[in-house]
Coordinates of N, CA and C in Angstrom, one line a residue:
M1 N -14.3 12.6 -57.2 CA -14.8 11.7 -56.3 C -13.5 11.1 -55.4
P2 N -12.5 10.7 -56.3 CA -11.2 10.0 -55.9 C -10.4 11.0 -55.1
G3 N -10.5 12.1 -55.5 CA -9.6 13.1 -54.5 C -10.3 13.4 -53.2
Q4 N -11.7 13.2 -53.1 CA -12.3 13.4 -51.9 C -12.1 12.1 -51.0
I5 N -11.8 11.0 -51.5 CA -11.6 9.9 -50.9 C -10.3 10.0 -50.3
R6 N -9.3 10.4 -51.0 CA -8.0 10.5 -50.6 C -7.9 11.5 -49.5
F7 N -8.8 12.5 -49.5 CA -8.8 13.5 -48.6 C -9.2 12.8 -47.1
W8 N -10.2 12.0 -47.2 CA -10.8 11.4 -46.1 C -9.7 10.6 -45.4
V9 N -9.1 9.9 -46.3 CA -7.8 8.8 -45.9 C -6.8 9.4 -45.4
V10 N -6.3 10.7 -45.9 CA -5.3 11.5 -45.0 C -5.7 12.0 -43.9
S11 N -7.0 12.4 -43.7 CA -7.4 13.0 -42.7 C -7.7 12.0 -41.5
F12 N -8.0 10.9 -41.8 CA -8.2 9.7 -40.8 C -6.8 9.4 -40.2
S13 N -5.9 9.3 -41.2 CA -4.6 8.8 -40.9 C -3.9 9.7 -39.9
C14 N -4.0 10.9 -40.2 CA -3.6 12.0 -39.4 C -4.1 11.9 -38.1
G15 N -5.3 11.8 -38.1 CA -6.2 11.9 -36.6 C -5.7 10.6 -35.7
L16 N -5.5 9.6 -36.6 CA -5.0 8.3 -35.7 C -3.5 8.5 -35.3
L17 N -2.8 9.1 -36.0 CA -1.3 9.3 -35.5 C -1.4 10.2 -34.4
V18 N -2.4 11.3 -34.4 CA -2.3 12.1 -33.3 C -2.7 11.4 -32.1
L19 N -3.6 10.7 -32.2 CA -4.2 9.7 -30.9 C -3.1 9.0 -30.4
L20 N -2.4 8.5 -31.1 CA -1.4 7.3 -30.9 C -0.2 8.2 -30.4
L21 N 0.0 9.2 -30.9 CA 1.2 10.0 -30.1 C 0.8 10.6 -28.9
G22 N -0.3 11.0 -28.7 CA -1.0 11.5 -27.6 C -1.0 10.6 -26.4
G23 N -1.5 9.5 -26.8 CA -1.5 8.2 -25.9 C 0.0 8.0 -25.4
C24 N 0.8 8.1 -26.1 CA 2.3 7.7 -25.6 C 2.5 8.7 -24.7
A25 N 2.5 10.0 -25.2 CA 3.0 11.2 -24.4 C 2.4 11.4 -23.1
G26 N 1.0 10.7 -23.0 CA 0.4 10.9 -21.7 C 0.3 9.9 -20.8
N27 N 1.3 8.8 -21.1 CA 1.5 7.6 -20.3 C 2.2 8.0 -19.0
D28 N 1.4 8.8 -18.1 CA 2.3 9.0 -16.9 C 1.3 8.5 -15.7
R29 N 0.3 7.6 -15.8 CA -0.5 7.2 -14.8 C -1.2 5.9 -15.2
E30 N -1.5 4.9 -14.2 CA -2.4 3.8 -14.1 C -3.2 3.7 -13.0
T31 N -4.5 3.0 -13.4 CA -5.7 2.9 -12.3 C -5.8 1.5 -12.1
F32 N -5.9 1.3 -10.9 CA -6.4 0.2 -10.3 C -7.6 0.3 -9.3
S33 N -8.4 -0.7 -9.6 CA -9.7 -0.6 -8.8 C -9.4 -1.2 -7.5
Q34 N -10.1 -1.2 -6.4 CA -9.8 -1.6 -5.3 C -9.6 -3.2 -5.2
Q35 N -10.5 -3.9 -5.9 CA -10.3 -5.2 -6.0 C -9.0 -5.8 -6.7
H36 N -8.6 -5.1 -7.9 CA -7.4 -5.5 -8.5 C -6.1 -5.0 -7.5
F37 N -6.1 -4.0 -6.9 CA -5.0 -3.5 -5.8 C -5.0 -4.7 -4.8
Q38 N -6.0 -5.1 -4.3 CA -6.2 -6.1 -3.2 C -5.5 -7.5 -3.7
Q39 N -5.6 -7.8 -4.8 CA -5.1 -8.9 -5.7 C -3.7 -8.9 -5.6
L40 N -3.2 -7.6 -6.0 CA -1.8 -7.4 -5.9 C -1.3 -7.4 -4.5
V41 N -1.9 -7.1 -3.5 CA -1.4 -7.2 -2.0 C -1.5 -8.5 -1.7
N42 N -2.4 -9.2 -2.3 CA -2.4 -10.6 -1.9 C -1.1 -11.6 -2.3
E43 N -0.9 -11.1 -3.8 CA 0.3 -11.6 -4.2 C 1.5 -11.1 -3.7
G44 N 1.5 -9.8 -3.4 CA 2.9 -9.6 -2.9 C 3.2 -9.3 -1.5
F45 N 2.4 -9.7 -0.8 CA 2.7 -9.7 0.8 C 3.2 -11.0 1.2
L46 N 4.2 -11.3 2.0 CA 4.7 -12.2 2.6 C 3.8 -12.6 3.9
S47 N 3.0 -13.4 3.7 CA 2.1 -13.9 4.8 C 2.3 -15.4 5.3
P48 N 2.4 -15.4 6.6 CA 2.3 -14.6 7.5 C 3.6 -13.7 7.8
Q49 N 3.4 -12.6 7.9 CA 4.6 -11.7 8.4 C 5.1 -11.7 9.7
I50 N 6.0 -12.2 10.0 CA 6.7 -12.4 11.3 C 7.5 -11.2 11.9
R51 N 7.1 -10.5 12.9 CA 7.7 -9.5 13.2 C 8.2 -9.6 14.8
S52 N 9.3 -9.2 15.2 CA 9.6 -9.2 16.9 C 9.7 -7.9 17.4
L53 N 8.9 -7.6 18.4 CA 8.8 -6.3 18.9 C 9.5 -6.4 20.4
D54 N 10.7 -5.5 20.7 CA 11.3 -5.5 21.8 C 10.7 -4.5 22.6
M55 N 10.0 -4.9 23.8 CA 9.1 -3.9 24.8 C 9.9 -4.2 26.1
L56 N 11.0 -4.8 26.1 CA 11.5 -4.9 27.4 C 11.5 -3.7 28.4
P57 N 11.6 -3.7 29.6 CA 11.3 -4.9 30.6 C 10.1 -5.6 30.6
V58 N 9.2 -5.1 30.0 CA 7.9 -5.5 30.3 C 7.7 -6.9 29.6
M59 N 7.9 -6.9 28.2 CA 7.6 -8.2 27.4 C 8.3 -8.2 26.1
M60 N 8.5 -9.5 25.5 CA 8.9 -9.7 24.5 C 7.8 -10.2 23.5
V61 N 7.6 -9.8 22.2 CA 6.5 -10.1 21.5 C 6.9 -10.6 20.2
Q62 N 6.3 -11.8 19.8 CA 6.3 -12.2 18.4 C 5.1 -11.9 17.9
L63 N 5.1 -11.3 16.5 CA 3.9 -10.8 16.0 C 3.7 -11.5 14.6
Y64 N 2.5 -12.3 14.4 CA 2.3 -13.0 13.1 C 1.3 -12.2 12.5
L65 N 1.4 -11.4 11.4 CA 0.5 -10.6 10.6 C 0.0 -11.2 9.4
E66 N -1.3 -11.4 9.2 CA -2.0 -11.9 8.0 C -2.1 -10.9 6.8
T67 N -2.2 -11.2 5.7 CA -2.3 -10.2 4.6 C -3.5 -9.2 4.8
P68 N -2.7 -7.8 4.8 CA -3.6 -6.5 4.9 C -4.8 -6.6 3.7
R69 N -6.1 -6.1 4.5 CA -7.1 -5.7 3.5 C -7.1 -4.2 3.3
I70 N -7.0 -3.6 2.1 CA -7.1 -2.3 1.8 C -8.4 -1.8 1.4
F71 N -8.4 -0.6 1.6 CA -10.0 0.0 1.2 C -9.9 1.5 0.9
I72 N -10.5 1.8 -0.2 CA -10.4 3.0 -0.9 C -11.5 3.8 -0.3
Q73 N -11.2 5.0 0.4 CA -12.3 5.8 1.1 C -12.9 6.8 0.1
G74 N -12.1 7.5 -0.6 CA -12.5 8.6 -1.3 C -11.6 9.5 -2.0
D75 N -12.1 10.3 -2.9 CA -11.0 11.2 -3.7 C -9.9 11.9 -2.7
G76 N -8.7 11.4 -3.0 CA -7.8 12.2 -2.3 C -7.4 11.9 -0.7
K77 N -8.3 10.6 -0.3 CA -8.2 10.4 1.1 C -7.2 9.2 1.2
P78 N -6.7 9.1 2.4 CA -5.8 7.9 2.8 C -6.4 6.7 2.6
L79 N -5.9 5.7 2.4 CA -6.5 4.1 2.2 C -6.5 3.7 3.5
M80 N -7.6 3.1 3.8 CA -8.1 2.2 5.2 C -7.3 0.8 4.9
F81 N -6.7 0.3 6.3 CA -6.2 -0.8 6.3 C -6.9 -1.7 7.4
H82 N -7.0 -3.0 7.3 CA -7.5 -3.8 8.3 C -6.3 -5.1 8.3
I83 N -5.7 -5.4 9.4 CA -4.9 -6.7 9.3 C -5.2 -7.5 10.6
N84 N -5.6 -8.6 10.4 CA -5.8 -9.7 11.5 C -4.3 -10.5 11.7
G85 N -4.3 -10.9 13.1 CA -3.0 -11.4 13.4 C -2.9 -12.0 14.7
K86 N -2.0 -12.6 15.2 CA -1.7 -12.9 16.5 C -0.5 -12.6 17.1
V87 N -0.3 -12.5 18.6 CA 0.8 -12.1 19.1 C 1.4 -13.2 20.2
D88 N 2.4 -13.6 20.2 CA 3.1 -14.5 21.0 C 3.7 -13.8 22.2
A89 N 3.0 -13.5 23.3 CA 3.7 -12.7 24.2 C 4.1 -13.2 25.4
D90 N 5.3 -13.0 25.9 CA 5.8 -13.6 27.2 C 6.0 -12.4 27.9
V91 N 4.9 -12.2 29.0 CA 4.7 -10.9 29.5 C 5.0 -11.2 31.0
F92 N 5.8 -10.5 31.8 CA 6.3 -10.5 33.1 C 6.8 -11.9 33.4
G93 N 7.8 -12.2 32.6 CA 8.4 -13.6 32.7 C 7.5 -14.8 32.5
G94 N 6.4 -14.9 31.8 CA 5.6 -16.0 31.4 C 4.3 -15.9 32.1
M95 N 3.7 -14.8 32.7 CA 2.4 -14.9 33.1 C 1.3 -15.1 32.2
V96 N 1.6 -14.6 30.9 CA 0.5 -14.7 29.7 C 1.4 -15.1 28.6
T97 N 1.2 -16.4 28.3 CA 2.3 -17.0 27.2 C 1.3 -17.5 25.9
E98 N 0.1 -17.6 25.9 CA -0.7 -18.1 24.7 C -0.6 -16.8 23.7
K99 N -0.8 -17.5 22.5 CA -1.1 -16.4 21.4 C -2.3 -15.8 21.6
L100 N -2.3 -14.4 21.5 CA -3.2 -13.6 21.8 C -4.0 -12.9 20.4
P101 N -5.0 -13.0 20.0 CA -5.8 -12.3 18.7 C -5.4 -10.9 18.7
V102 N -5.1 -10.3 17.7 CA -4.8 -8.8 17.6 C -5.6 -8.4 16.1
Q103 N -6.2 -7.2 16.1 CA -6.6 -6.6 14.9 C -6.2 -5.4 14.7
V104 N -5.7 -5.1 13.7 CA -4.8 -3.6 13.5 C -5.8 -2.9 12.5
T105 N -6.0 -1.9 12.9 CA -6.6 -0.8 11.5 C -6.2 0.4 11.5
G106 N -6.3 1.2 10.6 CA -5.6 2.6 10.5 C -5.7 3.0 9.1
F107 N -5.1 4.3 8.6 CA -5.2 5.1 7.6 C -3.7 5.3 7.0
T108 N -3.5 5.0 6.0 CA -2.2 5.3 5.4 C -2.0 5.8 4.0
Q109 N -0.9 6.3 3.7 CA -0.7 6.7 2.4 C 0.2 5.4 1.9
L110 N 0.7 5.5 0.5 CA 1.8 4.5 0.0 C 2.8 5.2 -0.4
K111 N 4.1 4.3 -0.4 CA 5.4 5.0 -0.7 C 6.0 3.9 -1.6
Y112 N 6.4 4.2 -2.9 CA 7.3 3.3 -3.6 C 8.8 3.3 -3.4
S113 N 9.5 2.3 -3.2 CA 10.9 2.4 -3.0 C 11.6 1.5 -4.2
P114 N 12.1 2.2 -4.9 CA 12.8 1.8 -6.3 C 14.0 1.0 -5.9
E115 N 14.7 1.3 -4.5 CA 15.8 0.5 -4.4 C 15.4 -0.9 -3.6
D116 N 14.5 -0.9 -2.9 CA 13.8 -2.0 -2.3 C 13.1 -3.0 -3.3
Q117 N 12.7 -2.2 -4.4 CA 11.6 -2.8 -5.2 C 10.4 -3.2 -4.4
S118 N 10.0 -2.4 -3.7 CA 8.7 -2.6 -2.9 C 7.8 -1.5 -2.6
I119 N 6.6 -1.7 -2.4 CA 5.7 -0.5 -1.9 C 5.5 -0.7 -0.2
Y120 N 5.4 0.5 0.3 CA 5.4 0.6 1.8 C 4.2 1.3 2.4
F121 N 3.7 1.2 3.5 CA 2.8 1.8 4.3 C 3.6 3.3 4.4
D122 N 3.0 4.6 4.5 CA 3.5 5.6 4.6 C 2.6 6.7 5.3
Q123 N 3.3 7.3 6.3 CA 2.2 8.3 6.9 C 1.1 7.7 7.6
I124 N 1.3 6.6 8.2 CA 0.2 6.0 8.9 C -0.5 6.9 10.1
D125 N -1.8 7.0 10.0 CA -2.6 7.8 10.9 C -3.6 7.0 11.6
F126 N -4.0 7.4 12.7 CA -5.3 6.9 13.5 C -5.2 5.3 13.8
M127 N -3.8 4.9 14.0 CA -3.9 3.5 14.1 C -4.5 2.8 15.3
E128 N -4.9 1.8 15.2 CA -5.5 1.1 16.6 C -5.2 -0.4 16.4
A129 N -4.5 -0.9 17.6 CA -4.4 -2.4 17.5 C -5.3 -2.9 18.9
R130 N -6.1 -3.7 18.5 CA -6.9 -4.3 19.6 C -6.4 -5.8 20.1
I131 N -6.1 -5.7 21.3 CA -5.6 -7.2 21.7 C -6.5 -7.9 22.6
D132 N -6.8 -9.0 22.6 CA -7.7 -9.7 23.6 C -7.0 -9.8 24.9
L133 N -6.9 -8.8 25.7 CA -6.3 -9.0 27.1 C -7.5 -8.9 28.0
E134 N -7.5 -9.8 29.0 CA -8.6 -9.8 29.9 C -8.1 -8.8 31.1
V135 N -6.8 -8.8 31.5 CA -6.5 -8.1 32.8 C -6.4 -6.7 32.5
A136 N -7.1 -5.7 33.2 CA -7.0 -4.4 33.0 C -5.7 -3.9 33.3
L137 N -4.8 -4.5 33.9 CA -3.5 -3.9 34.4 C -2.7 -4.1 33.0
F138 N -2.8 -5.3 32.4 CA -2.0 -5.5 31.2 C -2.5 -4.4 30.1
K139 N -3.8 -4.0 30.1 CA -4.3 -3.0 29.2 C -3.8 -1.8 29.2
T140 N -3.7 -1.3 30.6 CA -3.0 0.0 30.6 C -1.7 0.0 30.6
M141 N -0.9 -1.0 30.8 CA 0.6 -0.9 30.9 C 1.0 -1.2 29.5
I142 N 0.3 -1.9 28.8 CA 0.8 -2.8 27.6 C 0.6 -2.1 25.9
V143 N -0.7 -2.0 25.9 CA -1.3 -1.7 24.6 C -0.8 -0.3 24.2
D144 N -0.5 0.8 25.0 CA -0.1 1.8 24.4 C 1.5 1.7 23.8
S145 N 2.3 0.8 24.7 CA 3.6 1.0 24.1 C 3.5 -0.2 23.1
F146 N 2.9 -1.1 23.1 CA 2.7 -2.3 21.9 C 2.2 -1.4 20.6
Q147 N 1.5 -0.5 20.5 CA 0.9 0.3 19.5 C 2.1 1.1 18.9
K148 N 2.8 1.8 19.9 CA 3.9 2.6 19.2 C 5.0 1.7 18.6
A149 N 5.3 0.4 19.5 CA 6.2 -0.4 18.8 C 5.8 -0.9 17.2
L150 N 4.5 -1.2 17.3 CA 3.9 -2.0 16.0 C 4.0 -0.8 14.8
L151 N 3.5 0.4 15.1 CA 3.6 1.6 14.1 C 5.0 1.4 13.4
K152 N 6.3 1.2 14.2 CA 7.5 1.2 13.5 C 7.5 0.2 12.7
E153 N 6.9 -1.1 13.2 CA 7.1 -2.3 12.4 C 6.4 -2.1 11.0
L154 N 5.2 -1.5 11.1 CA 4.4 -1.5 9.9 C 5.0 -0.6 8.9
A155 N 5.7 0.5 9.3 CA 6.5 1.5 8.5 C 7.7 0.6 7.7
A156 N 8.2 -0.3 8.1 CA 9.4 -0.9 7.8 C 9.1 -2.1 7.1
M157 N 7.7 -2.6 7.1 CA 7.5 -3.9 6.5 C 6.8 -3.8 5.2
P158 N 7.4 -4.3 4.1 CA 6.9 -4.2 2.7 C 5.5 -4.7 2.5
L159 N 4.6 -3.9 2.1 CA 3.1 -4.3 1.8 C 3.2 -5.2 0.4
I160 N 4.0 -4.7 -0.6 CA 3.8 -5.3 -1.9 C 5.5 -5.5 -2.3
S161 N 5.9 -6.7 -2.6 CA 7.2 -6.9 -3.1 C 7.0 -7.1 -4.5
L162 N 7.7 -6.2 -5.3 CA 7.5 -6.2 -6.7 C 8.2 -7.6 -7.3
E163 N 8.9 -7.9 -6.7 CA 9.5 -9.5 -7.1 C 8.4 -10.6 -7.2
R164 N 7.3 -10.4 -6.3 CA 6.2 -11.3 -6.4 C 5.0 -10.9 -7.1
T165 N 5.3 -9.6 -7.6 CA 4.1 -9.2 -8.5 C 4.8 -8.5 -10.1
P166 N 5.0 -9.3 -10.8 CA 5.6 -9.0 -11.8 C 4.8 -7.9 -12.9
E167 N 3.6 -8.0 -12.7 CA 2.7 -7.0 -13.4 C 2.8 -5.8 -12.9
L168 N 2.7 -5.6 -11.6 CA 2.8 -4.1 -11.0 C 4.4 -3.7 -11.2
A169 N 5.4 -4.6 -11.4 CA 6.6 -4.0 -11.3 C 6.9 -3.7 -12.8
A170 N 6.3 -4.2 -13.9 CA 6.4 -3.8 -15.2 C 5.7 -2.3 -15.4
T171 N 4.6 -2.1 -14.7 CA 3.9 -1.0 -14.8 C 4.7 0.2 -14.1
L172 N 5.1 -0.1 -13.1 CA 6.0 1.1 -12.3 C 7.3 1.2 -13.2
E173 N 7.8 0.3 -13.7 CA 8.9 0.5 -14.5 C 8.8 1.3 -15.8
A174 N 7.7 1.0 -16.5 CA 7.4 1.8 -17.7 C 6.9 3.4 -17.4
L175 N 6.3 3.5 -16.3 CA 6.0 4.9 -15.6 C 7.3 5.6 -15.4
S176 N 8.3 5.0 -14.9 CA 9.4 5.8 -14.4 C 10.5 5.9 -15.7
R177 N 10.3 5.0 -16.6 CA 11.0 5.1 -17.7 C 10.5 6.3 -18.6
N178 N 9.2 6.3 -18.7 CA 8.6 7.5 -19.7 C 8.7 8.7 -18.8
N179 N 9.0 8.8 -17.6 CA 8.9 10.1 -16.9 C 10.1 10.1 -15.9
E180 N 11.4 10.0 -16.4 CA 12.4 10.0 -15.6 C 12.8 11.0 -14.7
D181 N 12.2 12.1 -14.9 CA 12.4 13.4 -13.9 C 11.3 13.4 -12.7
G182 N 10.3 12.3 -12.9 CA 9.2 12.4 -11.9 C 9.2 11.4 -10.7
D183 N 8.6 11.5 -9.6 CA 8.4 10.5 -8.7 C 7.0 9.9 -8.9
I184 N 7.1 8.5 -8.5 CA 5.9 7.7 -8.4 C 5.1 8.1 -7.3
R185 N 3.8 8.4 -7.4 CA 2.8 8.9 -6.4 C 1.8 8.1 -6.5
F186 N 1.0 8.0 -5.2 CA -0.3 7.2 -5.1 C -1.4 8.3 -4.7
D187 N -2.6 8.2 -5.4 CA -3.7 8.9 -4.8 C -4.9 8.1 -5.2
T188 N -6.1 8.7 -4.6 CA -7.4 7.9 -4.9 C -8.2 8.8 -5.7
R189 N -8.7 8.1 -6.9 CA -10.0 9.1 -7.3 C -11.0 8.2 -8.2
D190 N -12.2 8.7 -8.1 CA -13.2 8.0 -8.8 C -13.3 6.6 -8.0
G191 N -13.1 6.3 -7.0 CA -13.2 4.9 -6.4 C -12.1 4.0 -6.8
N192 N -10.9 4.6 -7.3 CA -9.8 3.9 -7.8 C -8.5 4.3 -7.1
L193 N -7.5 3.4 -7.2 CA -6.1 3.8 -6.8 C -5.5 4.5 -8.0
M194 N -4.8 5.5 -8.0 CA -4.3 6.2 -9.3 C -2.6 5.9 -9.0
V195 N -1.8 5.4 -9.7 CA -0.5 5.6 -9.6 C 0.0 6.2 -10.6
E196 N 0.5 7.5 -10.4 CA 1.2 8.4 -11.4 C 2.5 9.0 -11.0
V197 N 3.1 9.8 -11.9 CA 4.4 10.3 -11.9 C 4.2 11.6 -11.8
L198 N 4.8 12.3 -10.8 CA 4.5 13.8 -10.5 C 6.0 14.3 -10.5
S199 N 6.4 15.4 -11.0 CA 7.6 16.0 -10.7 C 7.5 16.8 -9.3
D200 N 8.5 17.2 -8.9 CA 8.5 17.9 -7.5 C 7.7 19.4 -7.5
N201 N 8.1 20.1 -8.9 CA 7.3 21.3 -8.8 C 6.0 21.4 -9.4
K202 N 5.5 19.9 -9.7 CA 4.1 19.8 -10.2 C 3.3 19.4 -9.0
S203 N 4.1 18.4 -8.1 CA 3.2 17.9 -7.0 C 3.2 18.9 -5.7
S204 N 2.2 18.9 -5.0 CA 2.0 19.9 -4.1 C 2.0 18.8 -2.7
K205 N 1.9 17.5 -2.8 CA 1.6 16.4 -1.7 C 2.2 15.3 -2.1
G206 N 2.5 14.6 -0.9 CA 3.0 13.2 -1.2 C 1.9 12.1 -1.3
G207 N 2.0 10.9 -1.4 CA 1.2 10.0 -1.4 C 1.6 8.6 -1.7

């Protein structure tokens, strides 16, 4: 009987050791729910984000963006974003000077920049910026160029600063440390945002 007990103890210890070692070796991803990731965006986004859009000779625009809202669409699909804000436009020398509401929507991937310690929008697609402009002339002459200028600003604007989100910073640091030869990538799976490390020969897509 004592020999049988020793056998089970040894078997249990070996099994536990295998599980622990396996957990350490497989630590190449973290999962965030939409709610959890939105919380990180709320903490890590500098709001209001003030951006200047130079669209001379038509107008100069001061853009005030509130914290983006992020939505997970489905497995392997880009994230949807929605941003409210205002534009302070000086159009044609002052014909329109009040702040105008703007709503920005689109789809995006995410990109991690270790150098900047930030997460950015990446590969923005199907972006639309709706401005409350009553004059049809302004709509035809301004909106298209405004959206092109805005697209450049969004790509250069940090979505999450890791200095403001130490939890996420520690997670990305651990992933990078455990997988030094891989790159941090983002994907969507089972209604969650997956942050994982993939090597170039293992990954067939960015994200």
